[in-house]
Amino acid sequence: MYDGQPEPGRNDPCWCGSGRKYKKCHHAIDERLQALYEAGEEVPVRGMLKTQADIEGVKRSAAVNIGALDYVAERIGPGTTTADIDRWVHDYTVEHGAIPAPLDYEGFPKSVCTSVDEVVCHGIPREDEVLKEGDIINVDCSTILDGYYSDSSRMFCIGDVPPEKADLVRVTKEAVEEGLKAVKPWGHLGDVGAAVNAYAQAHGYSVVREFGGHGIGLEFHEDPFVSFVTEAGTGPIMAPGLMFTIEPMINMGKAPIDMSDPNGWTVRTADGLPTAQWEVQIVVTEDGYELLSW
Ligand code: MF3
Ligand code: CO
C-alpha cells in the first residue's frame, strides 16, 4: 500500500488496534490514501495516524499541559522571574503525575521555554531574568503522561504593554486561528502555513522560516514538519488521525533569526525587534479537527 505495509484482509482486525474489523475501520481511509498516493500526492504513512486510544492518552496529557499554563496565567506579572515560571510548571506537572517534556530533552536544562520580547523561541528560564511592565513573553509548555505528549504555548503581556507589542501578540493569535480554519481533512498541510503567512504579511509582519510545528503524540517531535511559509495545495495530505502543532513565530520586523547564543538554544530576531508565538495541538478528524492542547 501507500506506506509499503501489507494490506490486512477485510475481516482481519484493523492495524490501528481498535479491535474492529479492517473493513469497518481504516479500510476507507486507506483506500483514499492509496488513490492519492497513486496520483502523486505526499501521504502520511500509517504509523503517523493516531488511533482513538492514542487520542485519549494525549487528551489526558494535555489536561496537565493546559492546567500548567493556566497555573502560570494566574500568577505571572511584573516581578516574576522566568525561573519562577520554570518552578511553577515543573511542580504542577510532577504533582499531576506527569513529566515536563523539555527537561533534559537534547540537553535542555529546564522544564519550560520562556521567550521574552526579541527571543523567538527556546528561551531558558533564569533567576536573574525579572519580568517588568511592558514585556511580552511566550511560555511554551510540553508534557509527557503515560508516554503521551502534549505541547502548547501562550503569550502573556506583563502589565500595560506598548500598543505595537499588544497588536503583535493579538495578530499572532489570530494567525493561528486562520491556520486552524485551513485544517480540512484530505486537504494539504501547506494550506495551513499559507493561511498563517498571508495573515501575518497582511499586518506587515514576517514569519520565521527555520522553525515550525511538528507531528506529536507518541514522541515530542514527529513528522511532518509544519512550516508556516508554505504554498496552498502543497505538502502532505491531512488525513484523519494526523496530529500536529500549529505554532508560528511571527516577527514585528524581518524574518531572519540569530542563533548565535552561546547557550546553544536561545533564538532571537536578527533585527532585535519583538516576536510572538502561540501554539496549539490538534488532531485531524473525519469532519474537521479537534483541539487538544492550547
Ligand atoms: N515546545 C517546543 C515546541 O513547540 C520545543 C521545545 S524543545 C526544548 O516544539 F527542549 F527546548 F524544550
Ligand atoms: Co511544539
XYZ file of C-alpha atoms and ligand atoms in Angstrom:
307
model
C 0.000 0.000 0.000
C 0.868 3.710 0.093
C 3.139 3.218 3.071
C 4.835 -0.008 1.963
C 2.943 -2.028 4.594
C 0.803 -5.047 3.673
C -2.946 -4.520 3.444
C -4.905 -6.504 6.071
C -7.728 -8.806 4.945
C -11.167 -7.159 5.067
C -12.238 -9.266 8.055
C -8.891 -9.076 9.868
C -8.549 -6.804 12.890
C -7.637 -3.260 11.846
C -3.954 -2.318 12.036
C -4.844 0.564 14.372
C -5.642 -1.731 17.282
C -9.264 -0.596 17.576
C -10.385 -4.248 17.715
C -12.776 -3.597 14.825
C -12.641 -5.418 11.518
C -10.415 -3.665 8.970
C -13.335 -3.185 6.553
C -15.269 -1.279 9.268
C -12.277 0.746 10.447
C -9.353 2.159 8.444
C -10.188 0.458 5.137
C -11.938 3.503 3.666
C -9.176 5.889 4.790
C -6.518 3.558 3.372
C -8.317 3.350 0.023
C -8.441 7.100 -0.223
C -4.792 7.491 0.789
C -3.798 4.815 -1.725
C -5.587 6.667 -4.542
C -3.933 9.963 -3.555
C -0.553 8.228 -3.382
C -1.047 6.815 -6.867
C -1.960 10.316 -8.058
C 1.460 11.510 -6.855
C 0.393 13.174 -3.598
C 2.506 13.113 -0.432
C 0.547 10.976 2.048
C 1.224 10.331 5.737
C 2.377 6.802 6.491
C 0.088 4.605 8.581
C 2.209 4.976 11.731
C 1.582 8.739 11.714
C -2.189 8.356 12.024
C -3.278 8.325 15.643
C -5.727 5.751 16.962
C -8.625 6.544 19.273
C -6.570 5.161 22.193
C -3.669 7.470 21.280
C -6.016 10.457 21.145
C -7.476 9.623 24.566
C -3.960 9.329 26.001
C -2.891 12.656 24.512
C -6.001 14.318 25.972
C -5.039 13.146 29.470
C -1.541 14.539 28.917
C -2.975 17.783 27.524
C -5.180 18.245 30.583
C -1.970 18.600 32.620
C -0.310 20.796 29.986
C -3.298 23.158 29.842
C -3.501 23.151 33.638
C 0.160 24.132 33.926
C -0.327 27.075 31.546
C -3.481 28.124 33.415
C -1.456 27.981 36.637
C 1.149 30.303 35.095
C -1.594 32.633 33.805
C -2.980 33.066 37.330
C 0.376 34.111 38.767
C 2.557 35.805 36.139
C 3.144 39.551 36.397
C 5.735 42.258 36.976
C 8.446 40.901 39.293
C 8.007 37.266 38.246
C 11.316 35.705 37.218
C 11.444 33.223 34.383
C 12.895 30.791 36.953
C 9.628 31.188 38.929
C 7.719 30.101 35.812
C 10.009 27.084 35.475
C 9.337 26.054 39.100
C 5.572 26.525 38.716
C 5.454 24.401 35.563
C 7.791 21.748 36.940
C 5.973 21.375 40.253
C 2.461 21.483 38.765
C 3.392 18.869 36.160
C 5.069 16.484 38.597
C 2.251 16.876 41.141
C -0.140 15.735 38.419
C 1.887 12.582 37.789
C 3.473 13.810 34.563
C 6.932 14.748 33.267
C 7.896 18.135 31.789
C 8.964 17.135 28.253
C 11.652 19.837 27.782
C 13.655 18.789 30.887
C 16.826 17.042 29.628
C 15.368 16.959 26.100
C 18.514 17.003 23.953
C 20.229 18.653 26.913
C 17.663 21.410 27.531
C 18.256 22.312 31.201
C 14.785 23.450 32.347
C 11.131 22.337 32.313
C 9.675 25.060 30.091
C 10.782 27.574 27.455
C 10.343 31.249 28.355
C 10.943 33.645 25.483
C 10.810 37.383 26.206
C 10.430 40.207 23.643
C 13.003 39.608 20.841
C 13.532 35.959 21.823
C 11.882 33.879 19.101
C 11.907 30.545 20.975
C 13.840 28.287 23.356
C 14.491 30.933 25.986
C 15.943 29.255 29.096
C 14.414 30.306 32.441
C 16.823 32.233 34.681
C 16.778 33.549 38.252
C 18.130 36.910 37.059
C 15.508 37.458 34.357
C 12.807 39.536 36.017
C 9.651 40.382 34.061
C 8.718 44.036 34.019
C 5.774 46.086 32.850
C 5.764 46.256 29.038
C 7.381 42.856 28.411
C 5.774 40.210 26.253
C 6.646 36.583 26.926
C 5.913 33.224 25.358
C 5.612 30.325 27.805
C 5.976 27.050 25.900
C 4.872 24.066 27.920
C 5.115 20.381 26.955
C 4.070 17.347 28.978
C 4.596 13.584 28.918
C 1.930 11.478 30.646
C 1.969 7.681 30.291
C 4.154 8.150 27.200
C 1.755 10.580 25.501
C 2.993 14.044 24.525
C 1.179 17.351 24.621
C 2.612 20.730 23.635
C 1.172 24.240 23.610
C 2.284 27.774 24.298
C 0.729 31.115 25.108
C 1.801 34.741 25.154
C 1.471 36.877 28.242
C 1.554 40.664 28.303
C 3.159 41.961 31.504
C 1.147 44.898 32.790
C 0.476 47.536 30.175
C 2.473 46.876 27.010
C 3.054 49.320 24.142
C 0.273 49.056 21.529
C 2.663 47.782 18.816
C 3.576 44.813 21.003
C -0.046 44.169 22.023
C -1.005 44.165 18.328
C 1.750 41.663 17.512
C 0.530 39.331 20.269
C -3.105 39.592 19.142
C -2.399 39.228 15.425
C -0.210 36.180 16.076
C -3.083 34.536 17.947
C -5.420 35.417 15.094
C -2.905 33.915 12.633
C -3.162 30.600 14.491
C -6.960 30.853 14.209
C -6.581 31.440 10.445
C -4.370 28.357 10.309
C -6.995 26.325 12.170
C -9.654 27.393 9.663
C -7.449 25.911 6.929
C -7.338 22.476 8.589
C -9.628 20.303 6.465
C -9.488 16.534 6.300
C -7.963 15.485 2.947
C -6.650 18.990 2.344
C -2.946 19.813 2.037
C -0.905 20.740 5.071
C 0.575 23.624 3.064
C -2.849 25.299 3.201
C -2.302 25.914 6.922
C 1.044 27.664 6.521
C -0.247 29.662 3.561
C -3.155 30.976 5.661
C -0.871 31.900 8.564
C 1.683 33.588 6.333
C -0.908 35.583 4.389
C -2.459 36.868 7.614
C 0.915 37.852 9.116
C 2.036 39.592 5.918
C -1.255 41.483 5.643
C -0.373 43.056 9.003
C 3.163 43.934 7.911
C 4.817 41.160 9.912
C 7.054 38.293 8.842
C 7.032 34.595 9.668
C 10.106 32.714 10.897
C 11.110 30.108 8.308
C 13.575 27.907 10.180
C 11.212 26.713 12.936
C 7.671 25.459 12.766
C 5.187 22.963 14.064
C 5.527 19.208 14.113
C 3.765 15.927 14.385
C 3.405 14.836 18.007
C 1.728 12.199 20.153
C 3.958 9.225 20.850
C 7.105 11.351 20.501
C 7.774 15.028 21.225
C 8.628 15.816 17.607
C 7.302 13.537 14.884
C 6.835 14.012 11.165
C 5.513 16.080 9.482
C 7.399 19.356 9.850
C 4.756 22.094 9.772
C 6.118 25.177 8.042
C 4.184 28.444 8.170
C 5.604 29.832 4.937
C 4.133 27.231 2.592
C 2.090 27.484 -0.610
C -1.528 26.323 -0.582
C -2.065 22.946 -2.264
C 1.398 21.644 -1.339
C 2.728 19.250 1.292
C 1.301 16.129 2.882
C -2.390 15.269 2.914
C -4.155 15.966 6.235
C -5.668 12.516 6.704
C -7.943 11.904 9.707
C -5.738 10.906 12.645
C -2.852 13.200 11.711
C -1.819 15.022 14.903
C 0.364 18.122 14.820
C 1.014 21.550 16.297
C 0.320 24.967 14.803
C 2.894 27.310 16.317
C 4.010 30.165 14.076
C 6.698 32.558 15.279
C 5.791 35.967 13.898
C 8.229 38.872 13.876
C 7.345 42.554 14.042
C 10.266 43.238 11.718
C 12.144 40.978 9.322
C 12.125 37.174 9.302
C 15.846 36.356 9.759
C 16.888 34.906 13.097
C 20.051 34.888 15.175
C 21.104 31.532 16.606
C 24.467 32.640 17.982
C 23.558 32.481 21.694
C 26.369 30.580 23.414
C 23.814 28.515 25.363
C 23.110 26.700 22.090
C 19.342 27.098 22.423
C 18.019 30.619 22.553
C 16.897 32.028 19.210
C 16.472 35.787 18.679
C 15.260 38.012 15.879
C 18.231 39.200 13.818
C 16.924 42.783 13.846
C 16.266 42.756 17.604
C 12.574 43.611 17.158
C 9.871 41.807 19.166
C 8.412 38.476 18.111
C 5.420 36.430 19.257
C 4.220 32.836 19.141
C 1.126 30.905 20.157
C 0.974 27.128 19.888
C -1.932 24.707 19.748
C -2.008 20.940 19.253
C -4.722 19.350 17.132
C -5.782 16.086 15.534
C -7.479 15.971 12.130
C -10.874 14.259 12.279
C -13.293 12.963 9.614
C -15.113 16.303 9.582
C -12.580 18.865 10.749
C -10.182 18.849 13.670
C -10.200 18.535 17.414
C -8.254 21.000 19.548
C -6.203 19.003 22.063
C -3.922 21.493 23.794
C -3.766 25.280 23.933
N 7.977 23.166 22.947
C 8.818 23.390 21.798
C 7.999 23.067 20.579
O 6.984 23.649 20.428
C 10.031 22.531 21.843
C 10.970 22.964 22.822
S 12.291 21.907 22.800
C 13.005 22.277 24.272
O 8.260 22.225 19.774
F 13.854 21.355 24.527
F 13.512 23.443 24.176
F 12.091 22.294 25.176
Co 5.769 22.365 19.551
